[in-house]
Each structure stands twice: as structure tokens, then as C-alpha cells.
PDB file of C-alpha atoms in Angstrom:
ATOM      1  CA  GLY N   1       0.000   0.000   0.000  1.00  0.00           C
ATOM      2  CA  GLY N   2       1.053   3.596   0.662  1.00  0.00           C
ATOM      3  CA  ALA N   3       3.742   2.430   3.091  1.00  0.00           C
ATOM      4  CA  ALA N   4       5.871   1.125   0.202  1.00  0.00           C
ATOM      5  CA  TRP N   5       8.642   3.471   1.388  1.00  0.00           C
ATOM      6  CA  LEU N   6       9.212   1.373   4.533  1.00  0.00           C
ATOM      7  CA  PRO N   7      10.772  -1.642   2.719  1.00  0.00           C
ATOM      8  CA  PHE N   8      13.137   0.771   0.940  1.00  0.00           C
ATOM      9  CA  LEU N   9      14.168   2.211   4.298  1.00  0.00           C
ATOM     10  CA  VAL N  10      14.800  -1.264   5.746  1.00  0.00           C
ATOM     11  CA  ALA N  11      16.701  -2.271   2.599  1.00  0.00           C
ATOM     12  CA  PHE N  12      18.834   0.873   2.923  1.00  0.00           C
ATOM     13  CA  LEU N  13      19.733  -0.014   6.534  1.00  0.00           C
ATOM     14  CA  ILE N  14      20.669  -3.580   5.527  1.00  0.00           C
ATOM     15  CA  ALA N  15      22.717  -2.307   2.578  1.00  0.00           C
ATOM     16  CA  THR N  16      24.524   0.138   4.871  1.00  0.00           C
ATOM     17  CA  ILE N  17      25.614  -2.711   7.154  1.00  0.00           C
ATOM     18  CA  THR N  18      26.884  -4.599   4.103  1.00  0.00           C
ATOM     19  CA  ALA N  19      28.658  -1.454   2.881  1.00  0.00           C
ATOM     20  CA  PHE N  20      30.527  -1.106   6.173  1.00  0.00           C
ATOM     21  CA  SER N  21      31.734  -4.699   5.813  1.00  0.00           C
ATOM     22  CA  TYR N  22      33.056  -3.993   2.319  1.00  0.00           C
ATOM     23  CA  LEU N  23      34.643  -0.728   3.441  1.00  0.00           C
ATOM     24  CA  GLU N  24      36.485  -2.525   6.233  1.00  0.00           C
ATOM     25  CA  LEU N  25      37.884  -4.979   3.709  1.00  0.00           C
ATOM     26  CA  VAL N  26      38.620  -2.639   0.786  1.00  0.00           C
ATOM     27  CA  THR N  27      40.581  -0.239   2.981  1.00  0.00           C
ATOM     28  CA  LYS N  28      42.603  -3.161   4.309  1.00  0.00           C
ATOM     29  CA  TYR N  29      43.105  -4.831   0.908  1.00  0.00           C
ATOM     30  CA  PRO N  30      42.744  -2.125  -1.798  1.00  0.00           C
ATOM     31  CA  GLN N  31      43.149  -4.532  -4.703  1.00  0.00           C
ATOM     32  CA  ALA N  32      41.031  -5.238  -7.786  1.00  0.00           C
ATOM     33  CA  ALA N  33      39.752  -8.675  -6.784  1.00  0.00           C
ATOM     34  CA  GLY N  34      36.844  -7.936  -4.473  1.00  0.00           C
ATOM     35  CA  ALA N  35      35.072 -10.802  -2.716  1.00  0.00           C
ATOM     36  CA  ALA N  36      37.428 -13.481  -4.065  1.00  0.00           C
ATOM     37  CA  LEU N  37      40.428 -11.718  -2.527  1.00  0.00           C
ATOM     38  CA  TYR N  38      38.705 -11.325   0.842  1.00  0.00           C
ATOM     39  CA  VAL N  39      37.747 -15.005   0.953  1.00  0.00           C
ATOM     40  CA  HIS N  40      41.275 -16.015  -0.018  1.00  0.00           C
ATOM     41  CA  LYS N  41      42.750 -13.838   2.717  1.00  0.00           C
ATOM     42  CA  ALA N  42      40.324 -15.320   5.248  1.00  0.00           C
ATOM     43  CA  PHE N  43      40.659 -19.035   4.424  1.00  0.00           C
ATOM     44  CA  GLY N  44      43.595 -19.426   2.031  1.00  0.00           C
ATOM     45  CA  ILE N  45      41.845 -22.296   0.211  1.00  0.00           C
ATOM     46  CA  GLN N  46      42.157 -21.938  -3.553  1.00  0.00           C
ATOM     47  CA  PHE N  47      39.058 -24.020  -4.333  1.00  0.00           C
ATOM     48  CA  VAL N  48      36.878 -21.833  -2.099  1.00  0.00           C
ATOM     49  CA  THR N  49      38.381 -18.738  -3.711  1.00  0.00           C
ATOM     50  CA  PHE N  50      37.568 -20.192  -7.143  1.00  0.00           C
ATOM     51  CA  LEU N  51      33.964 -20.912  -6.136  1.00  0.00           C
ATOM     52  CA  VAL N  52      33.433 -17.344  -4.902  1.00  0.00           C
ATOM     53  CA  ALA N  53      35.052 -15.871  -8.026  1.00  0.00           C
ATOM     54  CA  PHE N  54      32.909 -18.135 -10.226  1.00  0.00           C
ATOM     55  CA  VAL N  55      29.680 -17.201  -8.437  1.00  0.00           C
ATOM     56  CA  VAL N  56      30.511 -13.478  -8.659  1.00  0.00           C
ATOM     57  CA  MET N  57      31.225 -13.910 -12.386  1.00  0.00           C
ATOM     58  CA  CYS N  58      27.917 -15.751 -12.900  1.00  0.00           C
ATOM     59  CA  SER N  59      26.101 -12.984 -11.037  1.00  0.00           C
ATOM     60  CA  GLY N  60      27.650 -10.375 -13.310  1.00  0.00           C
ATOM     61  CA  ILE N  61      26.809 -12.306 -16.469  1.00  0.00           C
ATOM     62  CA  THR N  62      23.229 -12.888 -15.332  1.00  0.00           C
ATOM     63  CA  SER N  63      22.581  -9.256 -14.401  1.00  0.00           C
ATOM     64  CA  ALA N  64      24.275  -7.927 -17.556  1.00  0.00           C
ATOM     65  CA  SER N  65      22.335 -10.272 -19.845  1.00  0.00           C
ATOM     66  CA  THR N  66      19.048  -9.519 -18.090  1.00  0.00           C
ATOM     67  CA  ALA N  67      19.566  -5.756 -18.322  1.00  0.00           C
ATOM     68  CA  SER N  68      20.596  -6.052 -21.980  1.00  0.00           C
ATOM     69  CA  ARG N  69      17.544  -8.188 -22.735  1.00  0.00           C
ATOM     70  CA  PHE N  70      15.209  -5.578 -21.202  1.00  0.00           C
ATOM     71  CA  PHE N  71      17.002  -2.765 -23.029  1.00  0.00           C
ATOM     72  CA  ALA N  72      16.632  -4.597 -26.344  1.00  0.00           C
ATOM     73  CA  ALA N  73      12.944  -5.361 -25.713  1.00  0.00           C
ATOM     74  CA  ASN N  74      12.217  -1.711 -24.854  1.00  0.00           C
ATOM     75  CA  PHE N  75      14.246  -0.561 -27.870  1.00  0.00           C
ATOM     76  CA  ASP N  76      12.275  -2.873 -30.148  1.00  0.00           C
ATOM     77  CA  THR N  77       8.945  -1.720 -28.697  1.00  0.00           C
ATOM     78  CA  GLY N  78       9.841   1.970 -28.545  1.00  0.00           C
ATOM     79  CA  PHE N  79      10.825   2.170 -32.204  1.00  0.00           C
ATOM     80  CA  GLY N  80       8.121  -0.264 -33.357  1.00  0.00           C
ATOM     81  CA  LEU N  81      10.613  -2.573 -35.041  1.00  0.00           C
ATOM     82  CA  GLY N  82       8.737  -5.808 -34.403  1.00  0.00           C
ATOM     83  CA  TRP N  83      11.847  -7.934 -34.938  1.00  0.00           C
ATOM     84  CA  GLY N  84      10.733 -10.685 -32.588  1.00  0.00           C
ATOM     85  CA  LYS N  85      12.866 -12.720 -30.209  1.00  0.00           C
ATOM     86  CA  PHE N  86      15.752 -13.152 -32.638  1.00  0.00           C
ATOM     87  CA  GLY N  87      15.936  -9.429 -33.325  1.00  0.00           C
ATOM     88  CA  ILE N  88      15.823  -8.632 -29.618  1.00  0.00           C
ATOM     89  CA  ALA N  89      18.672 -11.095 -28.999  1.00  0.00           C
ATOM     90  CA  VAL N  90      20.748  -9.406 -31.740  1.00  0.00           C
ATOM     91  CA  ILE N  91      20.119  -5.940 -30.260  1.00  0.00           C
ATOM     92  CA  ALA N  92      21.060  -7.198 -26.781  1.00  0.00           C
ATOM     93  CA  LEU N  93      24.325  -8.710 -28.074  1.00  0.00           C
ATOM     94  CA  LEU N  94      25.212  -5.513 -29.962  1.00  0.00           C
ATOM     95  CA  PHE N  95      24.460  -3.483 -26.832  1.00  0.00           C
ATOM     96  CA  MET N  96      26.770  -5.669 -24.715  1.00  0.00           C
ATOM     97  CA  ALA N  97      29.449  -5.513 -27.420  1.00  0.00           C
ATOM     98  CA  LEU N  98      29.264  -1.716 -27.380  1.00  0.00           C
ATOM     99  CA  LEU N  99      29.689  -1.609 -23.604  1.00  0.00           C
ATOM    100  CA  ALA N 100      32.552  -4.104 -23.837  1.00  0.00           C
ATOM    101  CA  MET N 101      34.318  -1.805 -26.306  1.00  0.00           C
ATOM    102  CA  VAL N 102      33.962   1.108 -23.888  1.00  0.00           C
ATOM    103  CA  ASN N 103      35.419  -0.990 -21.066  1.00  0.00           C
ATOM    104  CA  LEU N 104      38.290  -2.196 -23.249  1.00  0.00           C
ATOM    105  CA  ARG N 105      39.034   1.403 -24.226  1.00  0.00           C
ATOM    106  CA  GLY N 106      39.790   2.275 -20.618  1.00  0.00           C
ATOM    107  CA  VAL N 107      38.577   2.818 -17.071  1.00  0.00           C
ATOM    108  CA  GLY N 108      38.245   6.585 -17.565  1.00  0.00           C
ATOM    109  CA  GLU N 109      35.860   6.180 -20.495  1.00  0.00           C
ATOM    110  CA  SER N 110      33.818   3.614 -18.582  1.00  0.00           C
ATOM    111  CA  VAL N 111      33.485   5.918 -15.565  1.00  0.00           C
ATOM    112  CA  LYS N 112      32.468   8.879 -17.755  1.00  0.00           C
ATOM    113  CA  LEU N 113      29.771   6.793 -19.452  1.00  0.00           C
ATOM    114  CA  ASN N 114      28.547   5.642 -16.032  1.00  0.00           C
ATOM    115  CA  VAL N 115      28.286   9.267 -14.904  1.00  0.00           C
ATOM    116  CA  VAL N 116      26.224  10.186 -17.984  1.00  0.00           C
ATOM    117  CA  LEU N 117      23.852   7.222 -17.542  1.00  0.00           C
ATOM    118  CA  THR N 118      23.498   7.931 -13.815  1.00  0.00           C
ATOM    119  CA  ILE N 119      22.520  11.532 -14.582  1.00  0.00           C
ATOM    120  CA  VAL N 120      19.904  10.276 -17.059  1.00  0.00           C
ATOM    121  CA  GLU N 121      18.431   7.901 -14.476  1.00  0.00           C
ATOM    122  CA  ALA N 122      18.548  10.499 -11.701  1.00  0.00           C
ATOM    123  CA  THR N 123      16.781  13.001 -13.965  1.00  0.00           C
ATOM    124  CA  GLY N 124      13.920  10.554 -14.482  1.00  0.00           C
ATOM    125  CA  LEU N 125      13.596   9.979 -10.750  1.00  0.00           C
ATOM    126  CA  MET N 126      13.701  13.719 -10.034  1.00  0.00           C
ATOM    127  CA  LEU N 127      10.856  14.229 -12.539  1.00  0.00           C
ATOM    128  CA  VAL N 128       8.766  11.813 -10.486  1.00  0.00           C
ATOM    129  CA  LEU N 129       9.597  13.737  -7.306  1.00  0.00           C
ATOM    130  CA  PHE N 130       8.778  17.117  -8.848  1.00  0.00           C
ATOM    131  CA  VAL N 131       5.458  15.875 -10.234  1.00  0.00           C
ATOM    132  CA  GLY N 132       4.564  14.541  -6.783  1.00  0.00           C
ATOM    133  CA  LEU N 133       5.619  17.798  -5.125  1.00  0.00           C
ATOM    134  CA  TRP N 134       3.582  19.754  -7.665  1.00  0.00           C
ATOM    135  CA  ALA N 135       0.513  17.633  -6.875  1.00  0.00           C
ATOM    136  CA  PHE N 136       1.009  18.127  -3.117  1.00  0.00           C
ATOM    137  CA  THR N 137       1.330  21.901  -3.397  1.00  0.00           C
ATOM    138  CA  ARG N 138      -1.571  22.444  -5.806  1.00  0.00           C
ATOM    139  CA  GLY N 139      -4.067  22.365  -2.972  1.00  0.00           C
ATOM    140  CA  LEU N 140      -5.674  19.210  -4.302  1.00  0.00           C
ATOM    141  CA  ASP N 141      -7.502  16.756  -2.073  1.00  0.00           C
ATOM    142  CA  VAL N 142      -4.449  14.754  -1.038  1.00  0.00           C
ATOM    143  CA  ASP N 143      -4.887  11.905   1.449  1.00  0.00           C
ATOM    144  CA  PHE N 144      -1.614  12.005   3.399  1.00  0.00           C
ATOM    145  CA  SER N 145      -2.758   9.116   5.599  1.00  0.00           C
ATOM    146  CA  ARG N 146      -2.043   6.831   2.646  1.00  0.00           C
ATOM    147  CA  VAL N 147       1.681   7.175   3.417  1.00  0.00           C
ATOM    148  CA  ILE N 148       1.298   4.954   6.487  1.00  0.00           C
ATOM    149  CA  ALA N 149      -1.377   2.630   5.063  1.00  0.00           C
ATOM    150  CA  PHE N 150      -0.629  -1.101   4.986  1.00  0.00           C
ATOM    151  CA  ASP N 151      -2.778  -2.841   2.382  1.00  0.00           C
ATOM    152  CA  THR N 152      -1.917  -6.507   2.768  1.00  0.00           C
ATOM    153  CA  ALA N 153      -3.634  -9.715   1.842  1.00  0.00           C
ATOM    154  CA  THR N 154      -5.841 -11.280   4.495  1.00  0.00           C
ATOM    155  CA  ASP N 155      -3.318 -14.064   5.097  1.00  0.00           C
ATOM    156  CA  LYS N 156      -0.289 -11.790   5.480  1.00  0.00           C
ATOM    157  CA  ASN N 157       0.431  -9.467   8.382  1.00  0.00           C
ATOM    158  CA  ALA N 158       2.324  -6.166   8.093  1.00  0.00           C
ATOM    159  CA  PHE N 159       5.638  -7.710   9.214  1.00  0.00           C
ATOM    160  CA  MET N 160       5.557 -10.413   6.540  1.00  0.00           C
ATOM    161  CA  ALA N 161       4.491  -7.886   3.918  1.00  0.00           C
ATOM    162  CA  VAL N 162       7.379  -5.547   4.742  1.00  0.00           C
ATOM    163  CA  THR N 163       9.852  -8.448   4.872  1.00  0.00           C
ATOM    164  CA  ALA N 164       8.774  -9.739   1.457  1.00  0.00           C
ATOM    165  CA  ALA N 165       8.893  -6.268  -0.073  1.00  0.00           C
ATOM    166  CA  THR N 166      12.316  -5.589   1.472  1.00  0.00           C
ATOM    167  CA  SER N 167      13.765  -8.621  -0.302  1.00  0.00           C
ATOM    168  CA  LEU N 168      12.810  -6.916  -3.579  1.00  0.00           C
ATOM    169  CA  ALA N 169      13.674  -3.351  -2.552  1.00  0.00           C
ATOM    170  CA  PHE N 170      17.169  -4.479  -1.548  1.00  0.00           C
ATOM    171  CA  PHE N 171      18.034  -4.972  -5.228  1.00  0.00           C
ATOM    172  CA  ALA N 172      17.676  -1.208  -5.708  1.00  0.00           C
ATOM    173  CA  MET N 173      20.594  -0.749  -3.311  1.00  0.00           C
ATOM    174  CA  VAL N 174      23.022  -3.410  -4.528  1.00  0.00           C
ATOM    175  CA  GLY N 175      25.860  -2.831  -6.951  1.00  0.00           C
ATOM    176  CA  PHE N 176      28.075  -0.878  -4.591  1.00  0.00           C
ATOM    177  CA  GLU N 177      29.977  -4.065  -3.753  1.00  0.00           C
ATOM    178  CA  ASP N 178      31.233  -4.113  -7.348  1.00  0.00           C
ATOM    179  CA  SER N 179      32.968  -0.785  -6.805  1.00  0.00           C
ATOM    180  CA  VAL N 180      35.646  -2.454  -4.653  1.00  0.00           C
ATOM    181  CA  ASN N 181      36.952  -4.033  -7.855  1.00  0.00           C
ATOM    182  CA  MET N 182      38.078  -0.536  -8.865  1.00  0.00           C
ATOM    183  CA  ALA N 183      40.207  -0.047  -5.759  1.00  0.00           C
ATOM    184  CA  GLU N 184      43.487  -0.130  -7.669  1.00  0.00           C
ATOM    185  CA  GLU N 185      42.222   2.572 -10.032  1.00  0.00           C
ATOM    186  CA  THR N 186      41.439   4.922  -7.142  1.00  0.00           C
ATOM    187  CA  LYS N 187      43.770   7.545  -5.753  1.00  0.00           C
ATOM    188  CA  ASP N 188      44.094   7.024  -1.981  1.00  0.00           C
ATOM    189  CA  PRO N 189      41.287   4.407  -1.698  1.00  0.00           C
ATOM    190  CA  VAL N 190      41.619   4.207   2.099  1.00  0.00           C
ATOM    191  CA  ASN N 191      40.324   7.781   2.438  1.00  0.00           C
ATOM    192  CA  THR N 192      38.271   8.038  -0.749  1.00  0.00           C
ATOM    193  CA  PHE N 193      36.187   4.846  -0.714  1.00  0.00           C
ATOM    194  CA  PRO N 194      34.359   5.317   2.632  1.00  0.00           C
ATOM    195  CA  LYS N 195      33.275   8.882   1.802  1.00  0.00           C
ATOM    196  CA  VAL N 196      32.132   8.129  -1.734  1.00  0.00           C
ATOM    197  CA  LEU N 197      30.464   4.777  -1.061  1.00  0.00           C
ATOM    198  CA  LEU N 198      28.458   5.940   1.961  1.00  0.00           C
ATOM    199  CA  SER N 199      27.505   9.238   0.280  1.00  0.00           C
ATOM    200  CA  GLY N 200      26.309   7.484  -2.868  1.00  0.00           C
ATOM    201  CA  LEU N 201      24.376   4.862  -0.919  1.00  0.00           C
ATOM    202  CA  THR N 202      22.717   7.541   1.241  1.00  0.00           C
ATOM    203  CA  ILE N 203      21.682   9.604  -1.776  1.00  0.00           C
ATOM    204  CA  ALA N 204      20.254   6.517  -3.493  1.00  0.00           C
ATOM    205  CA  GLY N 205      18.345   5.536  -0.348  1.00  0.00           C
ATOM    206  CA  ILE N 206      16.819   9.001   0.106  1.00  0.00           C
ATOM    207  CA  VAL N 207      15.793   9.262  -3.568  1.00  0.00           C
ATOM    208  CA  TYR N 208      14.137   5.821  -3.632  1.00  0.00           C
ATOM    209  CA  ILE N 209      12.270   6.481  -0.381  1.00  0.00           C
ATOM    210  CA  LEU N 210      10.994   9.846  -1.652  1.00  0.00           C
ATOM    211  CA  VAL N 211       9.981   8.344  -5.007  1.00  0.00           C
ATOM    212  CA  SER N 212       8.002   5.587  -3.278  1.00  0.00           C
ATOM    213  CA  ILE N 213       6.261   8.170  -1.089  1.00  0.00           C
TER     214      ILE N 213
END
């Protein structure tokens, strides 16, 4: 119901705890290996390190292919191409190839592209916020009690509803753990990473909570 902001708040708190764990590790081992390095330092078992590296790789492939698939489907629909599944697959592969070329060109180019895409996404979210603010300030009949309304199924209490929604909202906060793979590309990561990671996570949390409200 209207209390959809609460799962985002809980997800933000959980993500913050996870972020502190990563910050503790990345400042101690500022190397471009991420979770695999931390597991290797902890246990020193190569097979376990391989498993973690493999799972992280599979996670990246899955998320990249899923995002590319959605991009291709929206591209096909938006331009009315009607190319079908095969055409969508071709668009998705070309999209991934383009991003791969940017990454191969260099870290600087990849970061600049990320900044541009983040601005595009943030602009869309800010439009939602401004439209909502405009509606609130127009003197319309706004029911502010909806913000704390829990509309759950008869067989699910508020706690279960929030818990289930948090498991989905958490995915809006993830991705920051991938940034530790860029530790070696960062000037003075021990001082830079904590400030940037926590600031970015806080901004994302506030924006998502306001959008859901």
C-alpha cells in the first residue's frame, strides 16, 4: 500500500551494514579482486576462492544479460521494429558488445559513461519527485494518511508484507559491492572509498524512499 517506502528504508539499513563490511575490507586490501580476494585472505583455500570468483562472475553475467535483454525489448517496442525474439537477442548482443568496447578502451571512459547514464536515471527519478511535489502543493484533495497505510492480503500481516517487499527493494541498493573491484584505479582508496560509497548509498536511499512516497 502507501507504506511502500518502509521496505526501501529497511533495505537501505541492511545495505549500509553490508557497505561497512566492504569498506572494512577494501581499505585493508585495496586490490582489484573484491570478494574473491577477501575469501582467499580469510581461508587461504584456492578451491573456495575459485567458487566465490565463479559465483561473482555468474552474477555479473546474469545481471548484464538480463539488463541487456530488457534494453533490447524496450528498444524494439519503442521504435516499433517488431523484430521478434531473434531481433531482440541481436540488439542485446550488440548493446553488450558496445559496452565491452567502452570498457576495453579504458577505465576513464567507462566511468564517464557511467556518470552520464546515472545523470539520465537520476533526472527521471527527479521528474517523479517534482510531479509529486507539484501535486502536493496544488491544494488538491491529497490523502496524506495513505503514506502509512498497509494494504496486505488477508493471510499476510504487516511484518511479513514488509519483509517480502524488502527482499525486492534491496536490489535497488546493490551494486556498490562491485565498486571495490576498482580499488586499484582509485587515488588514496583508504580515504576516498568510505566517503564516496556511503555518500552514494545515502543519496540513493533518500531518492528511492521519496519516489516511493
